[in-house]
Short mmCIF file of C-alpha atoms in Angstrom, two decimals:
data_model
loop_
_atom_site.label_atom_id
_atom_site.label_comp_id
_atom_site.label_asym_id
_atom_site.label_seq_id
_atom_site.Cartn_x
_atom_site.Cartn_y
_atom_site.Cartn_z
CA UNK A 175 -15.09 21.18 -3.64
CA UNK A 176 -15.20 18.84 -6.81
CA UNK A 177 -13.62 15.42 -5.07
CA UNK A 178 -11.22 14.70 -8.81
CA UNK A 179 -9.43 18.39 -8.90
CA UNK A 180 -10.06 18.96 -5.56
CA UNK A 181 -10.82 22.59 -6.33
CA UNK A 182 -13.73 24.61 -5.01
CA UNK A 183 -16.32 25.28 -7.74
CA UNK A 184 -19.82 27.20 -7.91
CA UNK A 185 -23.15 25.19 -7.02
CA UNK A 186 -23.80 25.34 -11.02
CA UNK A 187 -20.38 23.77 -12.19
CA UNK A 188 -21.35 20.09 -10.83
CA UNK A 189 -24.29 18.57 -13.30
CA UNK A 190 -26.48 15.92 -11.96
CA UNK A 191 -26.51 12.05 -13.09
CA UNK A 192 -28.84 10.23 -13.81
CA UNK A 193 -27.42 6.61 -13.12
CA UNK A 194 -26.24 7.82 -9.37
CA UNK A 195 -26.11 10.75 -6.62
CA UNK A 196 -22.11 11.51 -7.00
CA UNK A 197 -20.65 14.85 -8.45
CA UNK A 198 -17.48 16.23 -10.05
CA UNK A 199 -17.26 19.36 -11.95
CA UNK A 200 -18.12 19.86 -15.49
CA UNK A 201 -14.21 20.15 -16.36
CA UNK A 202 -13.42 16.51 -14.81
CA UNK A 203 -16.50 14.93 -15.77
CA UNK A 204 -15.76 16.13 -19.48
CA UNK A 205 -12.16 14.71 -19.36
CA UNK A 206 -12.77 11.65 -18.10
CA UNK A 207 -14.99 10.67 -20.38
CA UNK A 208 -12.95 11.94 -22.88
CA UNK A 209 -10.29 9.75 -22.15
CA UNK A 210 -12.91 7.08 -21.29
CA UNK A 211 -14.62 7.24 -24.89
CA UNK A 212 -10.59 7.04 -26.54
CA UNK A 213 -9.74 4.26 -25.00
CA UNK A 214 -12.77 2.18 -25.69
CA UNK A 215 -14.18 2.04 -22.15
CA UNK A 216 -17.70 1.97 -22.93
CA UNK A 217 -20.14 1.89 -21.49
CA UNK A 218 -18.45 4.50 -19.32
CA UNK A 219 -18.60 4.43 -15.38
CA UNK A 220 -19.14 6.50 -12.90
CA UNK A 221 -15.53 7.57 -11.58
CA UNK A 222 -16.42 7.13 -7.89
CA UNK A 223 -18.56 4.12 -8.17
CA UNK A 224 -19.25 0.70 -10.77
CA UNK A 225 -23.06 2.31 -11.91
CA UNK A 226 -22.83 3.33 -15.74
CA UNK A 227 -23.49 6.46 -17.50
CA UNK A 228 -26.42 7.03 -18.97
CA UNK A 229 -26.16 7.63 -22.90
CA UNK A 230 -28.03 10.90 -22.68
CA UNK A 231 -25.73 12.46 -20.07
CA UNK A 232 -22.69 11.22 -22.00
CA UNK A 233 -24.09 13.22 -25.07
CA UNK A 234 -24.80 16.26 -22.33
CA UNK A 235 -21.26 16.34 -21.17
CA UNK A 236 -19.12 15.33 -24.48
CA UNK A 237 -18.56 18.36 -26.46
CA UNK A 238 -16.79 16.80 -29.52
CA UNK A 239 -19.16 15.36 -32.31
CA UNK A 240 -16.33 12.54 -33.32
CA UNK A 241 -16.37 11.60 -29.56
CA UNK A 242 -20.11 11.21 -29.52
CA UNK A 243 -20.26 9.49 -32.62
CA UNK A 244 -17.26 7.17 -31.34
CA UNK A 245 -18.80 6.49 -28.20
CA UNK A 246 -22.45 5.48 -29.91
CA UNK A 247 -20.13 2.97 -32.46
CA UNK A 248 -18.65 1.19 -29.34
CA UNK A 249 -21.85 1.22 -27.36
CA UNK A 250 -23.04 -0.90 -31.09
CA UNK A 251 -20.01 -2.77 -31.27
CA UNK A 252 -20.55 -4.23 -27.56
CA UNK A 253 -24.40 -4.76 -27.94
CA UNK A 254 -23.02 -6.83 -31.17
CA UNK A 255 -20.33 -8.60 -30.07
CA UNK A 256 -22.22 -9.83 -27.52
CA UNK A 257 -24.72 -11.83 -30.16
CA UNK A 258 -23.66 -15.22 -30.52
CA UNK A 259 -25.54 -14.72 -34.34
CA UNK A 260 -23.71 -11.78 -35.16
CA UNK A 261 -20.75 -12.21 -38.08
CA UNK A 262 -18.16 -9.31 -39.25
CA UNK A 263 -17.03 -9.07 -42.51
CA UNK A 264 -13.65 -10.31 -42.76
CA UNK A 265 -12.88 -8.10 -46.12
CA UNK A 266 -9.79 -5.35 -45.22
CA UNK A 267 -11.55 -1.84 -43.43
CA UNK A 268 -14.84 -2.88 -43.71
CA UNK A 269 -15.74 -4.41 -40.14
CA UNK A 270 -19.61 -4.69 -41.40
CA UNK A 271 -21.73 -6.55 -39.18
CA UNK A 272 -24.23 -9.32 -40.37
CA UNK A 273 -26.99 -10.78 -38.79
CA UNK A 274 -26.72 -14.65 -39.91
CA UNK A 275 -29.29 -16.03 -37.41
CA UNK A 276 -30.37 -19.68 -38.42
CA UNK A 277 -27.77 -19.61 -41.36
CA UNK A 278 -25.78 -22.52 -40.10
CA UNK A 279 -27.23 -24.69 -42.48
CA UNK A 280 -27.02 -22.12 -45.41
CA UNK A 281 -23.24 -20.72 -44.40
CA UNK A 282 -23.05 -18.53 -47.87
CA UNK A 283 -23.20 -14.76 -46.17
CA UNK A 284 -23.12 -11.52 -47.78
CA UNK A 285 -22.17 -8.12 -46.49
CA UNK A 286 -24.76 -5.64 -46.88
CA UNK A 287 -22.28 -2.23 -46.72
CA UNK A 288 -22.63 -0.14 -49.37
CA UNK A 289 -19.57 -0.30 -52.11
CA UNK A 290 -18.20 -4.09 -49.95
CA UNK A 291 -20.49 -7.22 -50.67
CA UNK A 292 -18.07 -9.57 -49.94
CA UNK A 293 -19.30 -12.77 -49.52
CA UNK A 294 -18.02 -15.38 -46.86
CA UNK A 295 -18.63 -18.88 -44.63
CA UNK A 296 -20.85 -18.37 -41.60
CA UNK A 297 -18.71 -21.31 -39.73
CA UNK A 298 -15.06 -20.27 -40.39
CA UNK A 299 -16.16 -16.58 -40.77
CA UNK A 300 -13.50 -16.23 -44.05
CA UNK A 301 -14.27 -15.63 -47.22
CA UNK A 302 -16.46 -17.62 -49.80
CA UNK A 303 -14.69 -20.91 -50.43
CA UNK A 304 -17.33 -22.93 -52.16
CA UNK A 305 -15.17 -25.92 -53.41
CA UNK A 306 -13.60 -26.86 -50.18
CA UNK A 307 -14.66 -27.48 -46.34
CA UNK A 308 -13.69 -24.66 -43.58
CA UNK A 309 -10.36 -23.81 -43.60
CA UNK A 310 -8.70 -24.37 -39.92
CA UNK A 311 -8.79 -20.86 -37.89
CA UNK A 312 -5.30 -19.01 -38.42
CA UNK A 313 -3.31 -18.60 -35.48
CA UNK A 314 -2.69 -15.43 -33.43
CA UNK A 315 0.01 -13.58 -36.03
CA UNK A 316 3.20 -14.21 -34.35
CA UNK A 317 5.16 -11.13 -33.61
CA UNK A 318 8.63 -11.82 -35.03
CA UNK A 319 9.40 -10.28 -37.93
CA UNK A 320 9.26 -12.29 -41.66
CA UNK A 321 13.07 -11.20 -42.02
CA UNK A 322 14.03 -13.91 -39.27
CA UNK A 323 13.73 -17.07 -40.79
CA UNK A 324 17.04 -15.83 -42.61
CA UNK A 325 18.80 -15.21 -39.87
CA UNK A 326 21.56 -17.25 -38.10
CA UNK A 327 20.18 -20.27 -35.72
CA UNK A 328 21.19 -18.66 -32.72
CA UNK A 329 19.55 -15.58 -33.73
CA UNK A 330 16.43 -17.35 -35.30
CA UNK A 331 16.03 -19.35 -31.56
CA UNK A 332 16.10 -16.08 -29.95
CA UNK A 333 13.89 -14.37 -32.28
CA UNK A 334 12.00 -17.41 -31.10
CA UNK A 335 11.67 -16.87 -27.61
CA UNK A 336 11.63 -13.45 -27.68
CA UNK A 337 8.50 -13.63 -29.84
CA UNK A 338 6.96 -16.65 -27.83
CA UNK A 339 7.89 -14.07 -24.58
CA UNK A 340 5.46 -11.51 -26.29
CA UNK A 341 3.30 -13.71 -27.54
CA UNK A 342 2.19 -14.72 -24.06
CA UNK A 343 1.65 -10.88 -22.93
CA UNK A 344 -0.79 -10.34 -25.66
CA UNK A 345 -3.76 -12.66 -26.20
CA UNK A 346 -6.83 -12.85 -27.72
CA UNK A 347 -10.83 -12.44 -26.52
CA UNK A 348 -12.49 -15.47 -25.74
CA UNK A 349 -15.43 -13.62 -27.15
CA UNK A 350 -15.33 -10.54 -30.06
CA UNK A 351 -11.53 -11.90 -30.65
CA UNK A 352 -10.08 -8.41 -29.91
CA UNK A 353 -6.01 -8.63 -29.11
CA UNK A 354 -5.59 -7.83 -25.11
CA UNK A 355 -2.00 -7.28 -23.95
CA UNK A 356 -1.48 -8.15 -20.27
CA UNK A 357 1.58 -6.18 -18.92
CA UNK A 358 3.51 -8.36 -17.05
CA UNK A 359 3.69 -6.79 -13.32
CA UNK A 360 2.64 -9.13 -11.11
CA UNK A 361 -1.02 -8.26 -11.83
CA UNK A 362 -4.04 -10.74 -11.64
CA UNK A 363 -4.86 -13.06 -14.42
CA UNK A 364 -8.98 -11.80 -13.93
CA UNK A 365 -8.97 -10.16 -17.50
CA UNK A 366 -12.05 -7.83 -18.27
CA UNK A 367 -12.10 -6.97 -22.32
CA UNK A 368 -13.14 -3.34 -22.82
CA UNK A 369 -14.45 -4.16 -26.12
CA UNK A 370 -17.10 -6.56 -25.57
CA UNK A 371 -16.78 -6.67 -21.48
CA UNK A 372 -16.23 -10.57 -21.26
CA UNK A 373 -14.52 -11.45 -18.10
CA UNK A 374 -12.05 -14.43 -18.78
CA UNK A 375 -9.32 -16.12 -17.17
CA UNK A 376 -5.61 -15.28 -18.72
CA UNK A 377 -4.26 -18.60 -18.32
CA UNK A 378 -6.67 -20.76 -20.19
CA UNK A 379 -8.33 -18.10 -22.38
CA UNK A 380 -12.26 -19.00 -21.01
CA UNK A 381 -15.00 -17.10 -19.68
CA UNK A 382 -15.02 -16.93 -16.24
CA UNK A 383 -17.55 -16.17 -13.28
CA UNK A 384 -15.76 -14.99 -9.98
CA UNK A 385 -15.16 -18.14 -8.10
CA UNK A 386 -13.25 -19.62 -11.00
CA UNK A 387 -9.94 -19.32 -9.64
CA UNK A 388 -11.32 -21.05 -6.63
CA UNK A 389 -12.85 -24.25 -7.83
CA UNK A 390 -10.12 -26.78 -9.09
CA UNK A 391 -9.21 -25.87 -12.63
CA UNK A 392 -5.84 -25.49 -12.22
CA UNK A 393 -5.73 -21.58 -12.65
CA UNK A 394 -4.44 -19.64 -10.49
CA UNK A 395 -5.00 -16.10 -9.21
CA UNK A 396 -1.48 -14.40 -9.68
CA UNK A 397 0.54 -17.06 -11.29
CA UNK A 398 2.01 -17.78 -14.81
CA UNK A 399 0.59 -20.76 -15.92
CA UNK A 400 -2.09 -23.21 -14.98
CA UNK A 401 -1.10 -26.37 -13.49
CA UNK A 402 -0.26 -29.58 -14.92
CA UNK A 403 -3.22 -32.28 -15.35
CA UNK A 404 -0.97 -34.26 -13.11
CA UNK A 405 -0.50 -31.85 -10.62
CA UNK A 406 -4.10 -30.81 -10.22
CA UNK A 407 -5.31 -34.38 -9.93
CA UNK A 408 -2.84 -34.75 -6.76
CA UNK A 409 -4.14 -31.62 -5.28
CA UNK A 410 -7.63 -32.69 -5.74
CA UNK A 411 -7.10 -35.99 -3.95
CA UNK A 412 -4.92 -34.66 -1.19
CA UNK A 413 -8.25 -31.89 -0.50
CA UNK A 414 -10.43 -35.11 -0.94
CA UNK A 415 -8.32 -37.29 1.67
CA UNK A 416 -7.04 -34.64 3.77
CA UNK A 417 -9.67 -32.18 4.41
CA UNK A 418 -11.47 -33.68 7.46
CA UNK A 419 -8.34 -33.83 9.48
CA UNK A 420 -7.83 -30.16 8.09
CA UNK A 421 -11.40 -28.84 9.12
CA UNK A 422 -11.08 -30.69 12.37
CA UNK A 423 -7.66 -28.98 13.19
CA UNK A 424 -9.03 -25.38 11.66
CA UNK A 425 -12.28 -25.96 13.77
CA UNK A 426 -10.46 -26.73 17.13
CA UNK A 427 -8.13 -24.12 16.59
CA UNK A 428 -10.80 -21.57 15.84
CA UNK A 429 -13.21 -22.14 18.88
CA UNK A 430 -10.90 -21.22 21.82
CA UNK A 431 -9.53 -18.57 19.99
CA UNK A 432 -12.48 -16.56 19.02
CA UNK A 433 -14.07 -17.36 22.30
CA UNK A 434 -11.30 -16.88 24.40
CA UNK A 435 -9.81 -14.30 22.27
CA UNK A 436 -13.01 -11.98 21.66
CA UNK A 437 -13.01 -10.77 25.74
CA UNK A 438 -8.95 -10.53 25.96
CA UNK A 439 -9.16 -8.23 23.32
CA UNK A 440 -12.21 -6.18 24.50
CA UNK A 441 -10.80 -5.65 27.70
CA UNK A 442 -7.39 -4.78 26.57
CA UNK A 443 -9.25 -2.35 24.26
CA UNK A 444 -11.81 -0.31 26.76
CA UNK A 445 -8.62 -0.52 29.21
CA UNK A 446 -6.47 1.15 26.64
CA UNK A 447 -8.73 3.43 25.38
CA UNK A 448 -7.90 5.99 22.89
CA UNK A 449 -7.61 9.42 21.67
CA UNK A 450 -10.47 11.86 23.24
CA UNK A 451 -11.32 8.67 25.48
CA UNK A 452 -12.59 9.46 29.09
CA UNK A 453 -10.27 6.99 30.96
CA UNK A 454 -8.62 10.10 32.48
CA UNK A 455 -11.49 11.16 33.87
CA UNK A 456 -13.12 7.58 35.11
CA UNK A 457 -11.43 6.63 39.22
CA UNK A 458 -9.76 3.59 39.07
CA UNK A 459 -13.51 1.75 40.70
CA UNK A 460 -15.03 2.86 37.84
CA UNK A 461 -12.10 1.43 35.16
CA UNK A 462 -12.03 -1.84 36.95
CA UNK A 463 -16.33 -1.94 36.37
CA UNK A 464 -16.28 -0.64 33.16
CA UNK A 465 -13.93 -3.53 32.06
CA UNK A 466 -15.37 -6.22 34.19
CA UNK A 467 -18.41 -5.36 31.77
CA UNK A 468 -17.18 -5.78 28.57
CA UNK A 469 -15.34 -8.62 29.64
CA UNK A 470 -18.30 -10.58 30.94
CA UNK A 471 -20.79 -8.73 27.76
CA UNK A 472 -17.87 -10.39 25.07
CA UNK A 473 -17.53 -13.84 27.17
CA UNK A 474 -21.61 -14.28 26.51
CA UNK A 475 -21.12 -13.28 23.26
CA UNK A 476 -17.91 -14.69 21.70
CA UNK A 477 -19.87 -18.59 22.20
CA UNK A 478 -22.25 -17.00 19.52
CA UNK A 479 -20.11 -15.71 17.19
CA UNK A 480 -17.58 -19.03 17.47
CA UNK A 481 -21.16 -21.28 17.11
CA UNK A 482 -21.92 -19.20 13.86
CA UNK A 483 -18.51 -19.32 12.31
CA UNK A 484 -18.05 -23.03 12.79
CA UNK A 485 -21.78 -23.85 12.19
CA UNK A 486 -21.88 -22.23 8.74
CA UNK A 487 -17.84 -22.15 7.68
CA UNK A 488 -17.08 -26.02 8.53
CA UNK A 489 -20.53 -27.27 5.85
CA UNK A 490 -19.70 -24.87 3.52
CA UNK A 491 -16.16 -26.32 3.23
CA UNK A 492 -17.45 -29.85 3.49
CA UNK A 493 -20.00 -29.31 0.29
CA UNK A 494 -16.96 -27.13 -1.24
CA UNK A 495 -14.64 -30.27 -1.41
CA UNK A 496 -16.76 -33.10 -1.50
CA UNK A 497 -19.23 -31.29 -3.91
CA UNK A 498 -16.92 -28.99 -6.31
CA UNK A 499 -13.98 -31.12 -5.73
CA UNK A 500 -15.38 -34.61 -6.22
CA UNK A 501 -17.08 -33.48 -9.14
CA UNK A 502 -14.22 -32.30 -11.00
CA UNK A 503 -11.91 -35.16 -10.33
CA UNK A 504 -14.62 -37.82 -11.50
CA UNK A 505 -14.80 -35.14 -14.72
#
């Protein structure tokens, strides 16, 4: 039974992988990446776990020639991106890339396509302006429309905010500058571009590792914006000030209830039981023993477990706040 369609298919209908051990049937495997290669989501995963396609099975199981071709121009277009020496032509449908390592100092480019050669500035990446410096970068094109500067003031402010409202559900790459729209349902702000596959933060627009939202930058995990400078400064000094009373408290709550807890709910477990359990079968001697055991077996445990959890939780706090935390405030 293929585990997407759920249908029951012949030995031969599920082709192996080469980057893992899972299988789906030819039919699935084919639409998904179908739909994988159309939106841009290359390189393409596995869909039952993170490992990626190899190229050559792609090719085995696309049947289209545009989709092949699409998905090799992507798999380019990330492998570029990714270059910090790579420049793209900024002349209208051309999207050339340039390799312009060590031209820093000689910004003049030229783009090699066939039929293009437009020539422009290595630094500002627009085009050829010998008799000036680097024009500033434009901004992210607002999305009002040009008619409403004419309109009434009313109108123009809410043109305004409804623009500024839209603005801030569509941003741009940190990294290959693509336009990412961020739908606003509660989701994370953990952004992963399918162009280039930066991770970044949505807030403040930077690339991000995974404990960013839990050192003290101000951005959070699920809210709108980052906090102030202000604000972060006072949380930083109340973690600074406060957090020995705070580990002390979490510490001596911790210890009696893991070691007290840990046998309480062992015995209430192997005295409950559960379906197909042999309780029914066990005399009441035998109930009382069998409890007795795993009472006294979790009571010489439970000191171990509570020893590792505070031994390695309460340092790993300590260097978290007066390492991380220190650090940032004196920054």
């Amino acid at each position: 039974e293929c585990p997407l369609c759920l249908l029951p298919q012949p030995p031969e209908a599920f082709p192996s992988l080469a980057s893992c051990t899972h299988r789906s049937c030819w039919a699935c495997l084919e639409q998904y990446l179908r739909l994988a290669v159309s939106e841009s989501r290359v390189p393409v995963s596995c869909p039952h776990c993170p490992a990626a396609l190899q190229p050559a099975d792609v090719h085995r199981l696309l049947p289209e020639p545009a989709l092949r071709d699409k998905y090799e121009e992507f798999l380019l277009r990330r492998l570029l991106v990714a270059d910090p020496g790579i420049r793209w032509c900024p002349a209208p449908d051309c999207s050339y890339a340039v390799f312009a390592h060590g031209c820093a100092e000689c910004p003049r480019l030229t783009c090699g396509r066939e039929g293009c050669g437009t020539e422009f500035c290595y630094h500002c990446r627009q085009p050829w302006h010998p008799d000036g410096p680097c024009a500033p970068v434009p901004p992210v094109p607002s999305l009002a429309t040009p008619t409403a500067q004419l309109a009434q003031p009313e109108e123009l402010a809410h043109g305004e905010a409804l623009a500024q409202a839209e603005a801030e559900d569509i941003k741009v790459c940190p990294r290959c500058s693509a336009f990412i729209m961020k739908i606003n349902d509660g989701s994370c702000n953990r952004m992963n571009c399918t162009v280039c596959g930066c991770l970044f933060c949505w807030l403040c627009l930077r690339e991000i590792s995974d404990v960013h939202f839990l050192s003290p930058s101000g951005c959070t995990f699920w809210g709108k914006r980052p906090w102030s400078r202000t604000r972060r400064i006072l949380w930083q000094l109340g973690m600074v000030l406060g957090a020995p009373m705070v580990i002390s408290l979490a510490a001596g709550v911790a210890v009696p209830v893991i070691t007290i807890g840990i046998p309480i709910y062992m015995g209430r477990k192997v005295l409950a039981g559960g379906p197909g359990s042999r309780r029914s079968s066990l005399s009441g001697c035998q109930q009382c023993l069998s409890v007795t055991s795993s009472v006294l077996l979790s009571l010489f445990v439970s000191p171990i477990i509570t020893a590792l959890t505070v031994g390695v939780g309460v340092p790993l706090m300590l260097t978290y706040v007066y390492g991380t935390v220190v650090l940032s405030l004196c920054r």
